[in-house]
mmCIF file of C-alpha atoms in Angstrom:
data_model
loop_
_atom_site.group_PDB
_atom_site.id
_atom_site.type_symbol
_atom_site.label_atom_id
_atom_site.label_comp_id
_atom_site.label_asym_id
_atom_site.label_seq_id
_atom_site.Cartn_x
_atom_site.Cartn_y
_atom_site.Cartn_z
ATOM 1 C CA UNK A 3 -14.630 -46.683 -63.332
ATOM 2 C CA UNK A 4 -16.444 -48.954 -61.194
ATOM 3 C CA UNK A 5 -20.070 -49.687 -60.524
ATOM 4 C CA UNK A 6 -21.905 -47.416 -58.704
ATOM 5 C CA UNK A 7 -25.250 -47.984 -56.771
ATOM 6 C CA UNK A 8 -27.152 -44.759 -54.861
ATOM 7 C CA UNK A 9 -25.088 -44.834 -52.016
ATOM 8 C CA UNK A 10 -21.749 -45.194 -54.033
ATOM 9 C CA UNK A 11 -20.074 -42.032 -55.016
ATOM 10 C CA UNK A 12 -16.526 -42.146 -57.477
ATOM 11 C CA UNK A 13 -14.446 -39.081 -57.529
ATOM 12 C CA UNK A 14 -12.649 -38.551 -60.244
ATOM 13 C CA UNK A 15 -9.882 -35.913 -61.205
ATOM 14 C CA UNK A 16 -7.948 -34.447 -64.310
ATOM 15 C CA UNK A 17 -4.592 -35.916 -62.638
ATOM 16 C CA UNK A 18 -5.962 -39.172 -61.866
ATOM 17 C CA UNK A 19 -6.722 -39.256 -58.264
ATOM 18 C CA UNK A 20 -6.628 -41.628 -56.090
ATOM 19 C CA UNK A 21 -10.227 -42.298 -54.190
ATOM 20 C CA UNK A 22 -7.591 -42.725 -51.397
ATOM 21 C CA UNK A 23 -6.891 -39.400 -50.960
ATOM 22 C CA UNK A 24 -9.863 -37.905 -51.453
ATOM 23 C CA UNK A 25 -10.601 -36.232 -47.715
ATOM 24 C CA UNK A 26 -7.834 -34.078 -48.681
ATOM 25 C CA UNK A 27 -8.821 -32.800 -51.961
ATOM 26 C CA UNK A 28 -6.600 -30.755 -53.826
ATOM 27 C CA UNK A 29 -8.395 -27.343 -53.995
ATOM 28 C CA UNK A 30 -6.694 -26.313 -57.455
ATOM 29 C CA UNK A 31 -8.175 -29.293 -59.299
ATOM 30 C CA UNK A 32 -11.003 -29.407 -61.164
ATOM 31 C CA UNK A 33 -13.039 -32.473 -59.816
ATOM 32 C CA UNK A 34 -15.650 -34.078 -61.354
ATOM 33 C CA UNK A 35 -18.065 -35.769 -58.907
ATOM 34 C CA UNK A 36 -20.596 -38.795 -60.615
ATOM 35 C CA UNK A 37 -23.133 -39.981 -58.496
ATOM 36 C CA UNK A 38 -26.531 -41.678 -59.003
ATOM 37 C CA UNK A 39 -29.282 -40.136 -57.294
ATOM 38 C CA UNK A 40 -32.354 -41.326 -55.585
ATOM 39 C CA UNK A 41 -34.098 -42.200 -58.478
ATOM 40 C CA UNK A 42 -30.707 -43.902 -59.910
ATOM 41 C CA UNK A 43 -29.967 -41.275 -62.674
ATOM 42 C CA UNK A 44 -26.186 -40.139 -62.667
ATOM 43 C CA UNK A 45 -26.146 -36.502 -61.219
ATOM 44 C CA UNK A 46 -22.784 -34.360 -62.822
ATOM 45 C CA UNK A 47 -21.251 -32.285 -60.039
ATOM 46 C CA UNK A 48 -18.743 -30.459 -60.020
ATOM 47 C CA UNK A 49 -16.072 -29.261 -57.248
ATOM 48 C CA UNK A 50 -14.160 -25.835 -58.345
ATOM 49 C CA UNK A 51 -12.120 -23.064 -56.589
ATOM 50 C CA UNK A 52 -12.347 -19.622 -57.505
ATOM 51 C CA UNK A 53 -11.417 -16.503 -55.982
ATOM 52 C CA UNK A 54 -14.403 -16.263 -53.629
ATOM 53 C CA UNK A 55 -13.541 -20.082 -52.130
ATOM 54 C CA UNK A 56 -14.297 -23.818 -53.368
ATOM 55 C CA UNK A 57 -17.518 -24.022 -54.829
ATOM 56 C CA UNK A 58 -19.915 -27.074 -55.279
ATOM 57 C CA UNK A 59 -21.848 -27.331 -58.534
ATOM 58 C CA UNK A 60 -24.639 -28.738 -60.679
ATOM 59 C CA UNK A 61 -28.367 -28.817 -61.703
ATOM 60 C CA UNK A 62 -28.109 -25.026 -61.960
ATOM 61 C CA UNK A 63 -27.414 -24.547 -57.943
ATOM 62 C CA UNK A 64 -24.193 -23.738 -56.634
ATOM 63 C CA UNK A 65 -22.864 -24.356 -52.780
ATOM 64 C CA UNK A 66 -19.875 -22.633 -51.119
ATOM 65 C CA UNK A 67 -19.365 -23.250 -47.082
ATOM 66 C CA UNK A 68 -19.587 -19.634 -45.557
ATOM 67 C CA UNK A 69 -19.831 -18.395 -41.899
ATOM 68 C CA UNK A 70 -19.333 -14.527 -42.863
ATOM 69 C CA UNK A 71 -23.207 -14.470 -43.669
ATOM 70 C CA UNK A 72 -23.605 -15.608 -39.573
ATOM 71 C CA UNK A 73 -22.671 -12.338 -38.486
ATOM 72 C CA UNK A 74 -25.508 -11.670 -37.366
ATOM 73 C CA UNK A 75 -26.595 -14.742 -35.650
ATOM 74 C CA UNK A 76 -23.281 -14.557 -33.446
ATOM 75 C CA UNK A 77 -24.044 -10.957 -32.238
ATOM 76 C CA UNK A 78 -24.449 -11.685 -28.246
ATOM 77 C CA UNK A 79 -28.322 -10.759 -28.225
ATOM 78 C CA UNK A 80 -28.656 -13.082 -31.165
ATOM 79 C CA UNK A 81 -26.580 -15.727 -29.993
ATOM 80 C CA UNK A 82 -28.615 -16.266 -26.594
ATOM 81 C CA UNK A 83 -31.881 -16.725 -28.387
ATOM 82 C CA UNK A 84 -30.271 -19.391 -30.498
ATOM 83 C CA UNK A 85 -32.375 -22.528 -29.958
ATOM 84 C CA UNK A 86 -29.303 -24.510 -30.078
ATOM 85 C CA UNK A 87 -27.226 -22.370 -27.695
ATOM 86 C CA UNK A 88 -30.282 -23.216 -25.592
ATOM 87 C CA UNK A 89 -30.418 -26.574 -25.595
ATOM 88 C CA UNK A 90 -26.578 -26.875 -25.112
ATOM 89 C CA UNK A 91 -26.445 -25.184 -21.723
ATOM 90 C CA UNK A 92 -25.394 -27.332 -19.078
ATOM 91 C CA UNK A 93 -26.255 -26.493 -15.920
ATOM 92 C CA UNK A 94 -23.954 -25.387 -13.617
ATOM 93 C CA UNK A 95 -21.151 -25.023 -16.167
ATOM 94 C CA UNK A 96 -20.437 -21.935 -17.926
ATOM 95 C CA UNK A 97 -16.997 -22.130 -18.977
ATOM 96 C CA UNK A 98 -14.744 -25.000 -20.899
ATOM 97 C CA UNK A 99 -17.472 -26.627 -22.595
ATOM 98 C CA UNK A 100 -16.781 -29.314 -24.818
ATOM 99 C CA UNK A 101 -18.882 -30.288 -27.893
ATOM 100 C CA UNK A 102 -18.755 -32.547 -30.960
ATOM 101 C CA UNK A 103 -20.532 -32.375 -33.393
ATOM 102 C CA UNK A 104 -21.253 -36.025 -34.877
ATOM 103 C CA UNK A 105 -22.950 -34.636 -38.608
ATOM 104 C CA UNK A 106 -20.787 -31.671 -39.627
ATOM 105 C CA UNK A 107 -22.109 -30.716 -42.632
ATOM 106 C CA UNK A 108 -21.243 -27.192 -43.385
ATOM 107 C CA UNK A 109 -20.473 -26.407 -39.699
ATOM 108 C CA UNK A 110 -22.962 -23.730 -38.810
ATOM 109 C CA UNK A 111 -24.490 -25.284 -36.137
ATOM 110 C CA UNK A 112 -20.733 -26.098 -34.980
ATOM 111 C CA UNK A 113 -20.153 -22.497 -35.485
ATOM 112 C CA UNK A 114 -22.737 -21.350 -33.546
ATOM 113 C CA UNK A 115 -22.001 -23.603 -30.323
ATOM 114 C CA UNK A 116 -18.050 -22.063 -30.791
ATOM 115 C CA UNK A 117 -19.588 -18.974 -30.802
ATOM 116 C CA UNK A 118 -20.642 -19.403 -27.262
ATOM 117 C CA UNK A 119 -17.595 -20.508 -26.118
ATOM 118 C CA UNK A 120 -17.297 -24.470 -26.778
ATOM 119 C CA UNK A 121 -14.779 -26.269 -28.028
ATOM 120 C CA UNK A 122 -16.112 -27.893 -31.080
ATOM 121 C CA UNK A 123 -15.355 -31.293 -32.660
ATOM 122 C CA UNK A 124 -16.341 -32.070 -36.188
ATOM 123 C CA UNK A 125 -16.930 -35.136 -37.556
ATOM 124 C CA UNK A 126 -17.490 -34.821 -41.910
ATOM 125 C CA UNK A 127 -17.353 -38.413 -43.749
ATOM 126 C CA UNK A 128 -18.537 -37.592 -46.839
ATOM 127 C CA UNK A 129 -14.975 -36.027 -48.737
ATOM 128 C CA UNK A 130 -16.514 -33.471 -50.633
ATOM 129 C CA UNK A 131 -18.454 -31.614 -47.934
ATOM 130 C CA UNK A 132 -15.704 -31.994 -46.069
ATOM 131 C CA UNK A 133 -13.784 -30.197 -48.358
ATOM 132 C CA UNK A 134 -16.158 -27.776 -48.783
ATOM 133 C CA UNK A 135 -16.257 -26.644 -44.523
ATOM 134 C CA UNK A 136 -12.525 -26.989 -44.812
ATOM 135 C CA UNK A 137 -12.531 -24.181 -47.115
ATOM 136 C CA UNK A 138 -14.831 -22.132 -44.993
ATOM 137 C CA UNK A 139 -12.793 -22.597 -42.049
ATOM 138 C CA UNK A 140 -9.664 -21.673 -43.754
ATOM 139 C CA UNK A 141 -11.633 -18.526 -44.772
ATOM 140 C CA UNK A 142 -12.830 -18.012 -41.295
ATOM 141 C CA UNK A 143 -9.598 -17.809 -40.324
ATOM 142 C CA UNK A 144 -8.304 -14.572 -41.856
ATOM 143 C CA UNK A 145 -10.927 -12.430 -40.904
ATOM 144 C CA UNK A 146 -10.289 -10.849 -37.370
ATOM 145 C CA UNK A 147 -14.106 -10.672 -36.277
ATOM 146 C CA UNK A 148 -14.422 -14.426 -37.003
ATOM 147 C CA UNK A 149 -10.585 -16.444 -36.232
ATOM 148 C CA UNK A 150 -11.360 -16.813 -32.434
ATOM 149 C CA UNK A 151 -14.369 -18.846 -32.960
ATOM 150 C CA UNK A 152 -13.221 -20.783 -35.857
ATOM 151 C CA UNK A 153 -9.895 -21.309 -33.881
ATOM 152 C CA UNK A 154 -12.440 -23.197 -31.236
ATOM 153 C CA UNK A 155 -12.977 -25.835 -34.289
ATOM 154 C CA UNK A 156 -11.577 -28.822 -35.031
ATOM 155 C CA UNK A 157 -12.559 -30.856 -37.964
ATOM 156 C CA UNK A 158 -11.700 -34.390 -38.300
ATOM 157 C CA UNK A 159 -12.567 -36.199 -41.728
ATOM 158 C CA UNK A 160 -13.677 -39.332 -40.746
ATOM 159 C CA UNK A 161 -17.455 -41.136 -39.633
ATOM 160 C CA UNK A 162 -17.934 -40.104 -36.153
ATOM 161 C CA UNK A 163 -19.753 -43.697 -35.969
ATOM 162 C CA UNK A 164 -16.649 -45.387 -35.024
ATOM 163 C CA UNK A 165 -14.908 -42.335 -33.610
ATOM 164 C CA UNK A 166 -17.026 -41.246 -31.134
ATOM 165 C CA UNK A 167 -16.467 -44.182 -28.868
ATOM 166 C CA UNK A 168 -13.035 -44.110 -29.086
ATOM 167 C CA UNK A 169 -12.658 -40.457 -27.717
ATOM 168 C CA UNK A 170 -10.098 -39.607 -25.385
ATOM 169 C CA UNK A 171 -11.811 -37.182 -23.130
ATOM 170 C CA UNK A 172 -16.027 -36.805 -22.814
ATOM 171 C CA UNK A 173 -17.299 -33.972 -24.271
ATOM 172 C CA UNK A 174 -20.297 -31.840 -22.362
ATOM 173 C CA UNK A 175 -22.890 -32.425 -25.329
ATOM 174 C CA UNK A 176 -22.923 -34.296 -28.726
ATOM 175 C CA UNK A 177 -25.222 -33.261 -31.414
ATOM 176 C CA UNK A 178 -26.829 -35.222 -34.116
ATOM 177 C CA UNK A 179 -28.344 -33.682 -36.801
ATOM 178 C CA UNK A 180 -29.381 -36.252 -39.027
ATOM 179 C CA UNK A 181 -30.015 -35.386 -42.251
ATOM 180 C CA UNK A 182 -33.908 -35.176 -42.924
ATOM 181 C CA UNK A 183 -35.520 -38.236 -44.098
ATOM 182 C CA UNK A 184 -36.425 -37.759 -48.467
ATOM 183 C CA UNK A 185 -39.964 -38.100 -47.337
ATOM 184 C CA UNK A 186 -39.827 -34.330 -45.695
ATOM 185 C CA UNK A 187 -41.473 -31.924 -48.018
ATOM 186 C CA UNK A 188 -38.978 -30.578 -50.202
ATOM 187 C CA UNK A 189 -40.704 -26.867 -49.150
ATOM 188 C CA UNK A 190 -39.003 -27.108 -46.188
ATOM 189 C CA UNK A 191 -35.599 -28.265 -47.617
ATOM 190 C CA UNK A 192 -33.685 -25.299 -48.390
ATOM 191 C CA UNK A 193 -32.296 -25.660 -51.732
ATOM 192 C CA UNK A 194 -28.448 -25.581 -51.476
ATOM 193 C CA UNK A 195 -28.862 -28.517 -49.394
ATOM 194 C CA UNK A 196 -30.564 -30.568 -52.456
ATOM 195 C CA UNK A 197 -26.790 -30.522 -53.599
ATOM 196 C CA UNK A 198 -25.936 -32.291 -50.099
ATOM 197 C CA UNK A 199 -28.417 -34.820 -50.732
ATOM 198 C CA UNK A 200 -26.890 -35.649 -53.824
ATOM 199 C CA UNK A 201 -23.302 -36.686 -51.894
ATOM 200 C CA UNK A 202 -24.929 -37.699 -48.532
ATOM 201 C CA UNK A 203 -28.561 -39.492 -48.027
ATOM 202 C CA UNK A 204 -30.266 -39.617 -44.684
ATOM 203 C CA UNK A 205 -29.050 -41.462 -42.150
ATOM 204 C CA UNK A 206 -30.213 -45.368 -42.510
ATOM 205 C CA UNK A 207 -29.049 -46.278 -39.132
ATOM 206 C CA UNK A 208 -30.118 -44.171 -36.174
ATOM 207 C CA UNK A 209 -29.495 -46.818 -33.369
ATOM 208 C CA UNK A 210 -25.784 -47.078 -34.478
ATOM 209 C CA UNK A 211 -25.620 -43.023 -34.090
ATOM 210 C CA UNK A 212 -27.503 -42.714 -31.058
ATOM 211 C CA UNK A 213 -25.298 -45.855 -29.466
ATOM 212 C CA UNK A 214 -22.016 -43.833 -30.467
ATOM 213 C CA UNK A 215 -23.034 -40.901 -29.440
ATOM 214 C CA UNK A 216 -23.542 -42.750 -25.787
ATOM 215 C CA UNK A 217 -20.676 -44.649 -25.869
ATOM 216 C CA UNK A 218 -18.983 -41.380 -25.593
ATOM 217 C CA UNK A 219 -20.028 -40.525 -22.206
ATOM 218 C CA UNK A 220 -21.197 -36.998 -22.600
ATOM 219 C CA UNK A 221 -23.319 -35.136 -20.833
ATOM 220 C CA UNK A 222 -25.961 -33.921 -22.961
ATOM 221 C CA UNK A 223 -26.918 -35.053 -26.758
ATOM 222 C CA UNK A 224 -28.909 -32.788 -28.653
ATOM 223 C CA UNK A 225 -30.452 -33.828 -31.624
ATOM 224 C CA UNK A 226 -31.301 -31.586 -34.255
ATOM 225 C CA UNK A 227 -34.933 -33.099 -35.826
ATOM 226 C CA UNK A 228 -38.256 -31.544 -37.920
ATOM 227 C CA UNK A 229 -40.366 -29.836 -35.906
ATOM 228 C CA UNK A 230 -43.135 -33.185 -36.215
ATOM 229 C CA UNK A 231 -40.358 -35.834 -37.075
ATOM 230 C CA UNK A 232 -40.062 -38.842 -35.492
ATOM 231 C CA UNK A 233 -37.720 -38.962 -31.818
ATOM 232 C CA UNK A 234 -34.124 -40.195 -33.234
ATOM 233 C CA UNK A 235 -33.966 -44.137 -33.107
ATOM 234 C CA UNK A 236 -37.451 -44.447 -31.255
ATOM 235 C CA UNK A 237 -35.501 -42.694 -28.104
ATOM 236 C CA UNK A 238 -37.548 -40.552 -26.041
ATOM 237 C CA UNK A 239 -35.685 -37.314 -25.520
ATOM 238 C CA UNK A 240 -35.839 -35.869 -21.475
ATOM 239 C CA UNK A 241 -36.949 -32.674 -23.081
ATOM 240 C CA UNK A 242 -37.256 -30.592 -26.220
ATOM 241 C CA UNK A 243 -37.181 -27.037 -27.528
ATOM 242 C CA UNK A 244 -38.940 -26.302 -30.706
ATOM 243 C CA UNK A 245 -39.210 -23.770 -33.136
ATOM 244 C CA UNK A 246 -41.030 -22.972 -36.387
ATOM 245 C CA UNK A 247 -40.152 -25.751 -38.262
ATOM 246 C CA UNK A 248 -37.688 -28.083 -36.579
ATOM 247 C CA UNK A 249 -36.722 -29.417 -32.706
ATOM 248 C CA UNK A 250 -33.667 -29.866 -30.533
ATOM 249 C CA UNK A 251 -34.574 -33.106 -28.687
ATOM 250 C CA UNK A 252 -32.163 -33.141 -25.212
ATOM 251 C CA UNK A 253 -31.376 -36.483 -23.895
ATOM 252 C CA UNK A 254 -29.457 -35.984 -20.416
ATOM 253 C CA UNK A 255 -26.932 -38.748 -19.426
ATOM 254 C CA UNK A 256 -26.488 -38.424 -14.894
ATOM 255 C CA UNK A 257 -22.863 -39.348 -14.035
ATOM 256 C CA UNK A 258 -23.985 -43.023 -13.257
ATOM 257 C CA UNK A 259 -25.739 -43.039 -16.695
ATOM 258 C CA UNK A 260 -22.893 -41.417 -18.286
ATOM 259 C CA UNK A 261 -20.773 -44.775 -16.973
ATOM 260 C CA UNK A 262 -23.311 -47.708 -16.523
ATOM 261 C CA UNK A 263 -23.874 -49.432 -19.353
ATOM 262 C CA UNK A 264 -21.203 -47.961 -21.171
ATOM 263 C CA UNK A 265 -18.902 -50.664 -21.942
ATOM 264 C CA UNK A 266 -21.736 -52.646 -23.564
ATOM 265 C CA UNK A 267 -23.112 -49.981 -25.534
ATOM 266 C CA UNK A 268 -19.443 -49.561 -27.377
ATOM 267 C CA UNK A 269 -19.708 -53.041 -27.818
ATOM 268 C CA UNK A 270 -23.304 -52.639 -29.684
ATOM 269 C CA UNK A 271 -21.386 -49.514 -31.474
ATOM 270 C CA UNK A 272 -18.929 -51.592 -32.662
ATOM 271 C CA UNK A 273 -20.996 -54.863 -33.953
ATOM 272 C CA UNK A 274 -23.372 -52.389 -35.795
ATOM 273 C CA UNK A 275 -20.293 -50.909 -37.315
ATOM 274 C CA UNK A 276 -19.034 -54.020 -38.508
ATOM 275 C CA UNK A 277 -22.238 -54.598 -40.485
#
C-alpha cells in the first residue's frame, strides 16, 4: 500500500483491484476505502451493495444516492419555487436547455435542473461518489415516474476542471457547488455529507473552477454557496437569490463575453491544471 497524505485516498478490494479501474467499481465487491482525514487519522469506509442499492459506510453513518425521496420537490408547484430552477432560467429560452453540472456529488441538484427540462451533464471525480450516483441513476431508471428525468442525465467520471473547456457544444448554465469550506459550522452540514468529506475536501482552487467553467462559453454559471460565504474565487456574481441558509450567486456571460477572452482563459485553465 502506498503512502497516503489527507488528500490521498487508496482503494482497495478483496480481488485485488486495480486503482486504475476504480471509476467503474464493481458493485458486487466488497471495497474497503482507507483514507486519512482532516486531522490525519485513517477513517475505515466501506462501499457495499445490498438489495436496497450500493451503500457507503463508516463512523456509524451510512450513505446511499437516492432521488425517490425528491418526489416531492419535482411536483410542478414545487419545482417552480426551487431556488435553483430559479436561478437557471434563461431568459427568453424555455425549451432545450443545456446544463452541466461541474460538482456532481449525489446529483440532486442535477436532478432537479432535469426535472425542469435540461439536459444535464455530470461531472463526479472522486470514484466512490461516483459510484454511488451511478447506482442511483441506474435505480432511477426503472421506476416509470422518475426514467424521463434521469434519462435527461449524463454522468461522466472524470474532473470537470479539464473537461469543461474542452466541450463540444456550450451549455446554457454551469453550476458550481463547491463543497463548503471545513470552517462552516458543522450545524449546518447535514450529516450524510460528513461521509463525503471524508472522500472529497473543499475545493482548494476556486480560480481554476471558475476559469473552466468560463472557458466553456455558457450562458449563465450558478454557483451554489452559504448563505454568508464568501463570492466563489473573489468574483462578484451579477446577481443572487438566497434562501435560509445558502445562495445561488448568477454570473451572466453576453454573447461577446461568452467569446472575448475566451481563448486566454482556456489557456489560464490549462496552466492551473498543469500545477
Amino acid at each position: 500500500m502506498s503512502d497516503l497524505d489527507d488528500n490521498d485516498m487508496e482503494i482497495i478490494s478483496k480481488s485485488d483491484m486495480n486503482r486504475e479501474v476504480s471509476p467503474q467499481l464493481d458493485e458486487q465487491l466488497i471495497t474497503d476505502i482507507i483514507k486519512k482525514d482532516a486531522y490525519g487519522k485513517n477513517t475505515d469506509l466501506t462501499l457495499r451493495p445490498d438489495k436496497d442499492g450500493l451503500t457507503l459506510a463508516g463512523n456509524s453513518q451510512s450513505l446511499r444516492g437516492d432521488f425517490t425521496r425528491m418526489r416531492s420537490r419535482i411536483n410542478p408547484g414545487n419545482l417552480n419555487r426551487e431556488l435553483l430552477i430559479k436561478a437557471s432560467k434563461i431568459k427568453g429560452k424555455a425549451e432545450g436547455l443545456t446544463a452541466v453540472d461541474a460538482t456532481a456529488g449525489l446529483g440532486e441538484d442535477a436532478f432537479l435542473l432535469a426535472a425542469a427540462g435540461f439536459s444535464v451533464r455530470l461531472y463526479e471525480r472522486d470514484p466512490v461518489i461516483a459510484a454511488l450516483l451511478r447506482d442511483a441513476l441506474s435505480r432511477a431508471a426503472a421506476l416509470p415516474d422518475l426514467a424521463a428525468i434521469v434519462g435527461r442525465m449524463e454522468l461522466f467520471e472524470t474532473d470537470s476542471l479539464t473537461a469543461l473547456p474542452q466541450l463540444a457544444f456550450r451549455p446554457d448554465v454551469v453550476l458550481l457547488d463547491p463543497m463548503f469550506p471545513a470552517r462552516q459550522k458543522s450545524a449546518l452540514i447535514k450529516k450524510k455529507f460528513q461521509l463525503l468529506q471524508q472522500l472529497e475536501q473543499p475545493c482548494t482552487d476556486e480560480d481554476a473552477l471558475l476559469h473552466a467553467a468560463i472557458a466553456s462559453a455558457p450562458y449563465k454559471i450558478v454557483i451554489k454557496r452559504p448563505l454568508k460565504g464568501a463570492w466563489l474565487a473573489d468574483r462578484k456574481p451579477d446577481y443572487s437569490l438566497k434562501g435560509k441558509t445558502i445562495r445561488y450567486d448568477c454570473i451572466v456571460l453576453t454573447n461577446s463575453g461568452r467569446e472575448g477572452g475566451l481563448v486566454e482563459c482556456t489557456k489560464q485553465t490549462q496552466r492551473m491544471a498543469e500545477r
